[in-house]
Short mmCIF file of C-alpha atoms and ligand atoms in Angstrom, two decimals:
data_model
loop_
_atom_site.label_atom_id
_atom_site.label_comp_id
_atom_site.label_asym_id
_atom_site.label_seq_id
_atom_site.Cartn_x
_atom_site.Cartn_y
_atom_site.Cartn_z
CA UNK A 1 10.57 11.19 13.63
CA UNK A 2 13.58 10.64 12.09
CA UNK A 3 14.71 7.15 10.94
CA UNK A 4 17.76 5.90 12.88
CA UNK A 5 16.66 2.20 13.70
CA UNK A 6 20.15 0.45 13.48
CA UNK A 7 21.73 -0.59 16.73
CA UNK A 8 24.78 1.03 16.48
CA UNK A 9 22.55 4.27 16.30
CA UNK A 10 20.40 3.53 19.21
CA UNK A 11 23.22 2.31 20.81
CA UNK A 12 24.87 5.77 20.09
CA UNK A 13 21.76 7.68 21.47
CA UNK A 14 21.59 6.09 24.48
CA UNK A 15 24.88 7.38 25.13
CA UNK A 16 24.10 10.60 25.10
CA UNK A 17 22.07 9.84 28.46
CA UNK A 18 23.11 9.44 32.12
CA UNK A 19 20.38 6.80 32.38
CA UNK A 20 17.80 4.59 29.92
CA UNK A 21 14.75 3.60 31.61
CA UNK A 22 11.95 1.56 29.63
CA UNK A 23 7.84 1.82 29.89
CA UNK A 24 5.70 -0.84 29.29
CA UNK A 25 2.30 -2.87 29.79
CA UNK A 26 1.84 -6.19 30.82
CA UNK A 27 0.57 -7.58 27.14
CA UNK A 28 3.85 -6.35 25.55
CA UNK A 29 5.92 -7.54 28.24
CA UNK A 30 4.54 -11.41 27.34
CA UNK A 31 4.68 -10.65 23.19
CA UNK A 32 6.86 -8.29 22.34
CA UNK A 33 9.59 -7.05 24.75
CA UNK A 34 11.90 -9.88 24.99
CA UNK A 35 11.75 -9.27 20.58
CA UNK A 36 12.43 -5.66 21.39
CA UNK A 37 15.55 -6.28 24.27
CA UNK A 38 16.81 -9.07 21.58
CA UNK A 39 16.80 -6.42 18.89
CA UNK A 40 18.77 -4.01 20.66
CA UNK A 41 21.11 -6.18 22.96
CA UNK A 42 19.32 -4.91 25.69
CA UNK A 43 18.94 -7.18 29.24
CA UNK A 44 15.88 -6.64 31.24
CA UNK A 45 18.40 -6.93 34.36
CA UNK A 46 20.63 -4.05 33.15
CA UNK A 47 17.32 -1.91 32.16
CA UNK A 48 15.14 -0.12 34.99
CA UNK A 49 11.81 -1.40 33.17
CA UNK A 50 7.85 -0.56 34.53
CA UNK A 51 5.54 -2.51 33.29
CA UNK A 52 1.68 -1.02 33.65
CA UNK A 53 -1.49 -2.95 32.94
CA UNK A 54 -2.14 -2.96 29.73
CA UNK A 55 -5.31 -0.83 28.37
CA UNK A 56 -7.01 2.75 27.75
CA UNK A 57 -8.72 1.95 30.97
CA UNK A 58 -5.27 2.83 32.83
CA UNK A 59 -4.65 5.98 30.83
CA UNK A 60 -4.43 8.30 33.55
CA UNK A 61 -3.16 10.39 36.05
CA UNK A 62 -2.31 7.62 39.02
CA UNK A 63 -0.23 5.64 36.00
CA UNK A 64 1.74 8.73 35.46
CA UNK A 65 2.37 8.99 39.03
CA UNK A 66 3.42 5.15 39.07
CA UNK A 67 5.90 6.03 36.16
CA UNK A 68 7.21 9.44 38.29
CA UNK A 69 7.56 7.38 41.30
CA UNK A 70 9.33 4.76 39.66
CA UNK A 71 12.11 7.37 37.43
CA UNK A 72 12.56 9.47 41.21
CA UNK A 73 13.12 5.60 42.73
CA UNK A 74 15.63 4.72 40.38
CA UNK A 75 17.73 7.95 40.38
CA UNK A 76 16.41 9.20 36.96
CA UNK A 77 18.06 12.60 36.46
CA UNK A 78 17.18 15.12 33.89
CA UNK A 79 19.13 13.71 31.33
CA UNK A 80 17.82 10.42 31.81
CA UNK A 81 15.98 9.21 28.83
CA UNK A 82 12.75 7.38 28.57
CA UNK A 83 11.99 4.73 26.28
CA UNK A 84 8.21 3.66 25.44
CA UNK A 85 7.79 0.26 24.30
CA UNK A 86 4.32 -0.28 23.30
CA UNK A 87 0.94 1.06 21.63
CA UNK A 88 -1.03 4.38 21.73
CA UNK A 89 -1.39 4.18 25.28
CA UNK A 90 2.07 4.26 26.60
CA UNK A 91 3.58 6.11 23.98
CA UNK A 92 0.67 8.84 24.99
CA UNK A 93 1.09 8.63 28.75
CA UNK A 94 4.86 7.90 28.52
CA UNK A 95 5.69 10.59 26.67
CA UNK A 96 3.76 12.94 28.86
CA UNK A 97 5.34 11.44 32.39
CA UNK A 98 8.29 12.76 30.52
CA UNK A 99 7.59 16.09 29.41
CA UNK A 100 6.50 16.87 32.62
CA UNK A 101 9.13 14.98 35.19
CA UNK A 102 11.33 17.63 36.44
CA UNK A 103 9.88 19.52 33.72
CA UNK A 104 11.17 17.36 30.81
CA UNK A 105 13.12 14.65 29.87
CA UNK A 106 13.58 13.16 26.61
CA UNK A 107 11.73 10.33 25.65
CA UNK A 108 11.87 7.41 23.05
CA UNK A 109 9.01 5.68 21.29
CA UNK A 110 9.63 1.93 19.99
CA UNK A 111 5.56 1.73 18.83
CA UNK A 112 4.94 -2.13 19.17
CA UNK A 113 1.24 -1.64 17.27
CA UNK A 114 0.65 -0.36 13.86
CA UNK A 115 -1.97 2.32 15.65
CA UNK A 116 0.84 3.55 17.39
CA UNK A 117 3.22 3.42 14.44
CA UNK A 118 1.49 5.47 11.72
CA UNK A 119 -0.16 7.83 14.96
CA UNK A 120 0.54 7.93 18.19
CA UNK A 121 4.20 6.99 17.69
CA UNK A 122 4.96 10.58 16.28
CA UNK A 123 4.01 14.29 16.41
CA UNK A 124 4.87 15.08 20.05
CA UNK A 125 1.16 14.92 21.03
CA UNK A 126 1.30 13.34 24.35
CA UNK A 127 -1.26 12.92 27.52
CA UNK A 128 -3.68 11.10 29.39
CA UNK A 129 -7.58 10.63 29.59
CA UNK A 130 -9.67 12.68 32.53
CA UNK A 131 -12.98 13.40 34.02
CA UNK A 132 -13.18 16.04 35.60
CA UNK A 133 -14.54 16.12 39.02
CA UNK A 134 -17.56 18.21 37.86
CA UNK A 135 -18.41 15.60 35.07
CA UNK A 136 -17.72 12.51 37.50
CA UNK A 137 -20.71 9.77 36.83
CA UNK A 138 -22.14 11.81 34.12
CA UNK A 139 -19.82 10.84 31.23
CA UNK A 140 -16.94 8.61 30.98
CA UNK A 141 -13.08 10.21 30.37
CA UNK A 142 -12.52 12.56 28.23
CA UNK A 143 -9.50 11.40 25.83
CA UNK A 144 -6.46 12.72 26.26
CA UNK A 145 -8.06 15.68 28.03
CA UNK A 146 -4.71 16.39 29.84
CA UNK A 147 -1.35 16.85 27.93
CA UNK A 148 1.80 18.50 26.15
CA UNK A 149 2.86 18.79 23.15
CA UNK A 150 6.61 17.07 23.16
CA UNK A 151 8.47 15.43 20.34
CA UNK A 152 10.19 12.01 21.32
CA UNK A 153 13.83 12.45 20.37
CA UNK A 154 13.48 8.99 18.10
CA UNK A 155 10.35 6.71 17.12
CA UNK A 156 11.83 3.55 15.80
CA UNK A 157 9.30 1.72 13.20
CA UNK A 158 10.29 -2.14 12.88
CA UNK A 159 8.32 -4.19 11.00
CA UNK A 160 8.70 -7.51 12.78
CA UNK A 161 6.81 -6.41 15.67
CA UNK A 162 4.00 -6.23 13.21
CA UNK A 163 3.82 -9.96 13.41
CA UNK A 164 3.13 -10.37 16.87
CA UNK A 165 -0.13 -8.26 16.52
CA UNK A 166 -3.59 -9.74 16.30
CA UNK A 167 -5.63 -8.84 13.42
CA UNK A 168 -8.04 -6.99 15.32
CA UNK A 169 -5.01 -4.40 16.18
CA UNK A 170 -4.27 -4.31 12.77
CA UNK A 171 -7.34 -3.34 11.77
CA UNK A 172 -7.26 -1.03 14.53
CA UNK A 173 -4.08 0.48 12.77
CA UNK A 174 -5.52 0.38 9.42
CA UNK A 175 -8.05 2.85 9.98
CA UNK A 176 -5.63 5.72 10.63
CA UNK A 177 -3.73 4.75 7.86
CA UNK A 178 -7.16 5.04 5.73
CA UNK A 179 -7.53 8.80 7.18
CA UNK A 180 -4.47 9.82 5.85
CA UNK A 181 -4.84 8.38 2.67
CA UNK A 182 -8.97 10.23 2.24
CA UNK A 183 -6.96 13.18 3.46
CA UNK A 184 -4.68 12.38 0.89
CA UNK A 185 -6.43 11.52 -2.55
CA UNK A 186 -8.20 9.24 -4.17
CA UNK A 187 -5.22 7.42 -5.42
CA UNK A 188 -3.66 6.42 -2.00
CA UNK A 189 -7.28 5.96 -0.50
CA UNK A 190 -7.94 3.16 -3.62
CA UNK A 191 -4.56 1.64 -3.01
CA UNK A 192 -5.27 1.23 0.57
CA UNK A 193 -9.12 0.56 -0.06
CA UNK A 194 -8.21 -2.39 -1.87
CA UNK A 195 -5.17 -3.75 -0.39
CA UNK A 196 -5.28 -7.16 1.01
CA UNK A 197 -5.06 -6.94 4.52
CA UNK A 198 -3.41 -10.49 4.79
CA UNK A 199 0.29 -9.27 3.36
CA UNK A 200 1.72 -6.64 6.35
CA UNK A 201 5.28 -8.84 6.18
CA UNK A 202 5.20 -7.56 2.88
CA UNK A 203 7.78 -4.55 1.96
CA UNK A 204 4.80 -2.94 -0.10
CA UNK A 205 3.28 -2.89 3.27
CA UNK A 206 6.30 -1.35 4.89
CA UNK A 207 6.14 1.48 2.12
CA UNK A 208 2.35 2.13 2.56
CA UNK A 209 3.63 2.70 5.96
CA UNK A 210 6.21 4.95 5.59
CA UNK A 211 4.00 6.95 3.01
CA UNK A 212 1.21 7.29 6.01
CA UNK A 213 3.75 8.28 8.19
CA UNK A 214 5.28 11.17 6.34
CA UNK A 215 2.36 12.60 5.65
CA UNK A 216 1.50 13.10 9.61
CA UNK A 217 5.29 14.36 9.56
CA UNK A 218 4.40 16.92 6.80
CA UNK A 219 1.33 17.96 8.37
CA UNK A 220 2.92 18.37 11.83
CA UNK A 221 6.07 20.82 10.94
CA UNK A 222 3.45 23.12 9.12
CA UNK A 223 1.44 22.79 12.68
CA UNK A 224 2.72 21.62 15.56
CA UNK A 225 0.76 23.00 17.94
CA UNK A 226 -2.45 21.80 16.56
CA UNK A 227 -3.72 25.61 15.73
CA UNK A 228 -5.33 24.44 12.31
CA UNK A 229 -3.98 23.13 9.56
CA UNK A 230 -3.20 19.85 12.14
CA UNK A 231 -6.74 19.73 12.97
CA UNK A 232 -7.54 17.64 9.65
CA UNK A 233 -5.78 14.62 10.80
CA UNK A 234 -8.59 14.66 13.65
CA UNK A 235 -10.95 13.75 10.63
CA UNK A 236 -13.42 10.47 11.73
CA UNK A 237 -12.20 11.33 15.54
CA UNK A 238 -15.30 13.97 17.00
CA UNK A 239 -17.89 11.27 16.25
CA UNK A 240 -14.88 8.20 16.73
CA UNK A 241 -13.88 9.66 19.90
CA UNK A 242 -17.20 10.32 21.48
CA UNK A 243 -18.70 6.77 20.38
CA UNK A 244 -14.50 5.39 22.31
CA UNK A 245 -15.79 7.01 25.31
CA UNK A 246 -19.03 5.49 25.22
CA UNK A 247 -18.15 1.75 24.81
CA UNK A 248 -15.63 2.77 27.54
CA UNK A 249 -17.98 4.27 29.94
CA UNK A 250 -20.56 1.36 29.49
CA UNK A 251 -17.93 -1.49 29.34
CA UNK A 252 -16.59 0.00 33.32
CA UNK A 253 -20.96 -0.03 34.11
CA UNK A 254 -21.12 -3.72 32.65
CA UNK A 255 -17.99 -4.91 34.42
CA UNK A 256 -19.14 -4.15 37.91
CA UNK A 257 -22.27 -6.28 36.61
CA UNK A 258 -22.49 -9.68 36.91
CA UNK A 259 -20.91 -12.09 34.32
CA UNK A 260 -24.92 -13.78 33.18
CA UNK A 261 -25.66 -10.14 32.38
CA UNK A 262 -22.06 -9.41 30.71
CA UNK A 263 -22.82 -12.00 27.94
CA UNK A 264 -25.31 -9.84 25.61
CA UNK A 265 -23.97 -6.56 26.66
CA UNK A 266 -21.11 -4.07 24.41
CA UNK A 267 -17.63 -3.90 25.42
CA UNK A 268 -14.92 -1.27 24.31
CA UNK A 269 -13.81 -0.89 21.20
CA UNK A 270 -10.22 -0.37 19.91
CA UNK A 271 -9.87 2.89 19.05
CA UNK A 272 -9.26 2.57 15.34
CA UNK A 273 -12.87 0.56 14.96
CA UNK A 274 -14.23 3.81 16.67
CA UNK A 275 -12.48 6.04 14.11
CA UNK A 276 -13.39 3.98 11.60
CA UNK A 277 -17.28 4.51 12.55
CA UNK A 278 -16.21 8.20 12.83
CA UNK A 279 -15.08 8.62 9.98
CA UNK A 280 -18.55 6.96 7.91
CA UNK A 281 -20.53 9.24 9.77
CA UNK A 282 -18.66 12.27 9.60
CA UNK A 283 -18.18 11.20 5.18
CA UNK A 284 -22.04 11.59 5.39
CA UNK A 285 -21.23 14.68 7.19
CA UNK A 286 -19.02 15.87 4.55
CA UNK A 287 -21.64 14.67 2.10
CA UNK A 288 -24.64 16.70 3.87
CA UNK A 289 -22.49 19.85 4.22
CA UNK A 290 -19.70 19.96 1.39
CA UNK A 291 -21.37 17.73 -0.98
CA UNK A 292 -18.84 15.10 -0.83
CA UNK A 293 -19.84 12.23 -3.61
CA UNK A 294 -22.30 9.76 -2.29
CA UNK A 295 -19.96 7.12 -4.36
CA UNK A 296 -17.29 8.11 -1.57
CA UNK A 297 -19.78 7.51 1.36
CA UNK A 298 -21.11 4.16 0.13
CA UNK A 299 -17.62 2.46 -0.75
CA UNK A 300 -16.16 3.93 3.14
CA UNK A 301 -19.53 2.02 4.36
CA UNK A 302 -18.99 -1.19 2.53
CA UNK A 303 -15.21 -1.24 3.64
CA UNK A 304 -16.44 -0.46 7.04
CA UNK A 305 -18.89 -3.34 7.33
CA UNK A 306 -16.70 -5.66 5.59
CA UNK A 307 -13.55 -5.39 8.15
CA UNK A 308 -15.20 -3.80 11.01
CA UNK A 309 -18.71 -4.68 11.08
CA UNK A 310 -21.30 -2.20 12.20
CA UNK A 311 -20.76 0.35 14.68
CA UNK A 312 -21.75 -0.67 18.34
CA UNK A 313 -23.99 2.49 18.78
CA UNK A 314 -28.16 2.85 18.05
CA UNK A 315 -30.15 6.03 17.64
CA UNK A 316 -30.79 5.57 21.81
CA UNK A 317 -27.19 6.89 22.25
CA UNK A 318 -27.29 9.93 20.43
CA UNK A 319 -28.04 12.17 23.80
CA UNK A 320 -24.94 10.98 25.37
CA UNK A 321 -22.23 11.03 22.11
CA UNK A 322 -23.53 14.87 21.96
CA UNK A 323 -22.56 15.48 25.55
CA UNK A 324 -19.30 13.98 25.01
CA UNK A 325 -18.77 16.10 21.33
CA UNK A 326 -19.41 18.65 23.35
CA UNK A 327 -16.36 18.50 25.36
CA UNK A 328 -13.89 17.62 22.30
CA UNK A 329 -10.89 19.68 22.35
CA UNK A 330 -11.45 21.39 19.09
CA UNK A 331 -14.60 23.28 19.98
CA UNK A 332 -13.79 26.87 20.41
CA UNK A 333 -17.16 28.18 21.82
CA UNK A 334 -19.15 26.09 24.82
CA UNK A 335 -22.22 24.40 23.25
CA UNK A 336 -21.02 24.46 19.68
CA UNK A 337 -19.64 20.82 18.02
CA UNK A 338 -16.92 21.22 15.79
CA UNK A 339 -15.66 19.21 13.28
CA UNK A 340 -13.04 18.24 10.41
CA UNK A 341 -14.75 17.31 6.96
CA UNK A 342 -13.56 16.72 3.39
CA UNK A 343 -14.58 19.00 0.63
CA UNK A 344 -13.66 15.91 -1.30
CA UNK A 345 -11.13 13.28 -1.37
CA UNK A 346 -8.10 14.92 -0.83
CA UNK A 347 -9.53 17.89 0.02
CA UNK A 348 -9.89 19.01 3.81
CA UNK A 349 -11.36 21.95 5.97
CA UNK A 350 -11.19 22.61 9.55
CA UNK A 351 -13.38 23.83 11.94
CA UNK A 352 -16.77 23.02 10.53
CA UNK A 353 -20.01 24.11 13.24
CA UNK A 354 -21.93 21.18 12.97
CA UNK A 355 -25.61 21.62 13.67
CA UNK A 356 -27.39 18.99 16.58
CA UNK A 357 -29.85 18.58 13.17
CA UNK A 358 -26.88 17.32 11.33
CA UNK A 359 -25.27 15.82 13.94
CA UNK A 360 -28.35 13.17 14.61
CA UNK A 361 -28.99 12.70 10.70
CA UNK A 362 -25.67 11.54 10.34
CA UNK A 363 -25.68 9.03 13.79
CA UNK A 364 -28.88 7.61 12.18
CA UNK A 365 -26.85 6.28 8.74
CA UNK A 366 -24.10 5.33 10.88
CA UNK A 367 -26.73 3.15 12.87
CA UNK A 368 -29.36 2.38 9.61
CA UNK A 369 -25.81 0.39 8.54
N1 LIG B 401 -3.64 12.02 16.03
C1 LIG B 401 -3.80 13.31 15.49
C2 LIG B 401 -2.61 14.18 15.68
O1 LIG B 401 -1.55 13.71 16.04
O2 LIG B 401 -2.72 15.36 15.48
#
């Protein structure tokens, strides 16, 4: 990422193209598009804009054909460029319809969530969620199971947009800002530990920011490709992702039930909640394994329960989260669960076997919370 977010510098970019096009979902088109267009002098009458529905639900491969069809229909060329305006989701899925239309154009990310800013929004990691047809009504997707790896040309971090957010997506945000800071030290994992979460128009905020997001940058030119060193920044995201999938899966089951039986039931989770959870259990984990301090594992609970309650999982799910472990990406050999851990604070390793044993010990804290 680099930092060009004036508008004579975007406006400069987009001269370098034959053609701007702009992806969207339907929830930023309401909140924060018109800010975005009004920020950059752009009109949505002079701009070939798609706007998906909004949600993880629509992360796959018929949305990247809707966003093929529409660059063919309006005459995008291969140096068109692509502009993402939005969270996670279509930064992910934009970026890949990209990559991969007539085998690459560049793309743009203008992250409208903080998720999106401090993660998504940079390190060329780009893709949708799958299920493959031998897995079909077993498990739900598999995140971001289909992909390339593609830098955007620019992600543009403004502030303001923050404001539009509710606080559940800030939360949401927070969390991967909190795994870069225990990947970090204990100093940046205090400062953020104790922050209060009510000042983000704050320009202490806008530094913790820019600190989480040049440490992904630092981690990501000594790995781009994700080979190993990268792997740590998947730390609370084997047991995060799998528990995603879950809520997911059972949210779709519940939906096609009807709306008396809804009322009780679990519904998806943003992804950052999920990571949060993640990352508790897989702290115990690094307790169990590496010895981690037990101090660092109760104060990650307490912060956990305080801002994001207790994770929406009980002991009955553990069958299921291990079938979906055992189809995340970072598992070299079939049947074997991999996972990032933390010596200590600061203090990383990759590729950690993690026994079923271990596995369930650590699902029944998460749950005994
Ligand atoms: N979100 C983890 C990574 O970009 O590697």
């Amino acid at each position: 990422m680099t930092a060009h977010n004036t508008l004579d510098n975007l406006t400069m970019l987009m001269h370098r193209y034959d053609g701007v096009f702009v992806l969207t979902d339907e929830q930023v088109a309401k909140c924060c598009l018109p800010v975005v267009l009004n920020m950059y002098q752009l009109s949505l009458a002079d701009t070939p804009t798609l706007i998906l529905p909004a949600g993880e639900e629509h992360k796959n491969l018929s949305s990247v054909q809707r966003i093929w069809d529409f660059l063919f229909e309006q005459g995008a060329t291969r140096n068109s460029l692509l502009i993402n305006i939005g969270g996670g989701v279509i930064c992910d899925m934009g970026g890949f319809a990209a990559s991969t239309y007539m085998r690459g154009i560049h793309y743009m990310n203008i992250p409208t969530t903080l998720l999106a800013m401090v993660d998504a929004g940079t390190g060329g990691k780009t893709g949708i969620d799958y299920t493959p047809q031998s897995a079909e009504g077993s498990i739900g997707s598999l995140k971001n199971a289909i992909g390339v790896f593609a830098e955007p040309v620019e992600t543009i971090i403004r502030l303001e947009l923050l404001a539009t957010l509710p606080a559940e997506q800030l939360l949401s945000g927070y969390a991967e800002m909190i795994k870069h800071a225990i990947l970090q030290g204990r100093k940046q994992l205090d400062e953020l530990l104790e922050y209060d979460l009510r000042q983000t128009a704050t320009p202490a905020f806008g530094e913790l920011i820019r600190q989480s997001v040049a440490f992904k940058q630092s981690i990501v030119e000594q790995d781009p490709h994700d080979k190993g060193l990268r792997q740590i920044l998947n730390y609370g995201h084997t047991i995060g992702h799998a528990i995603e999938a879950l809520m997911l899966c059972k949210s779709k089951v519940e939906s096609q039930k009807s709306k008396a039986e809804i009322r009780n039931q679990r519904s998806a989770k943003p992804h950052g909640y999920c990571v949060m959870y993640g990352m508790v259990a897989e702290t115990y984990l690094s307790h169990l394994i590496y010895g981690m301090p037990a101090e660092v594992v109760s104060t990650l609970s307490r912060f956990m329960l305080e801002n994001y309650g207790a994770a929406p999982i009980t002991c009955s799910d553990f069958d299921d989260l291990v079938q979906l472990m055992l189809h995340d990406k970072k598992n070299k050999e079939q049947g074997t669960i991999v996972c990032s851990l933390l010596q200590d604070v600061g203090k990383p390793v990759v590729g950690q076997p993690i026994t079923i044993e271990q596995l369930r010990e650590a699902t029944e804290y998460l749950c005994s919370l």
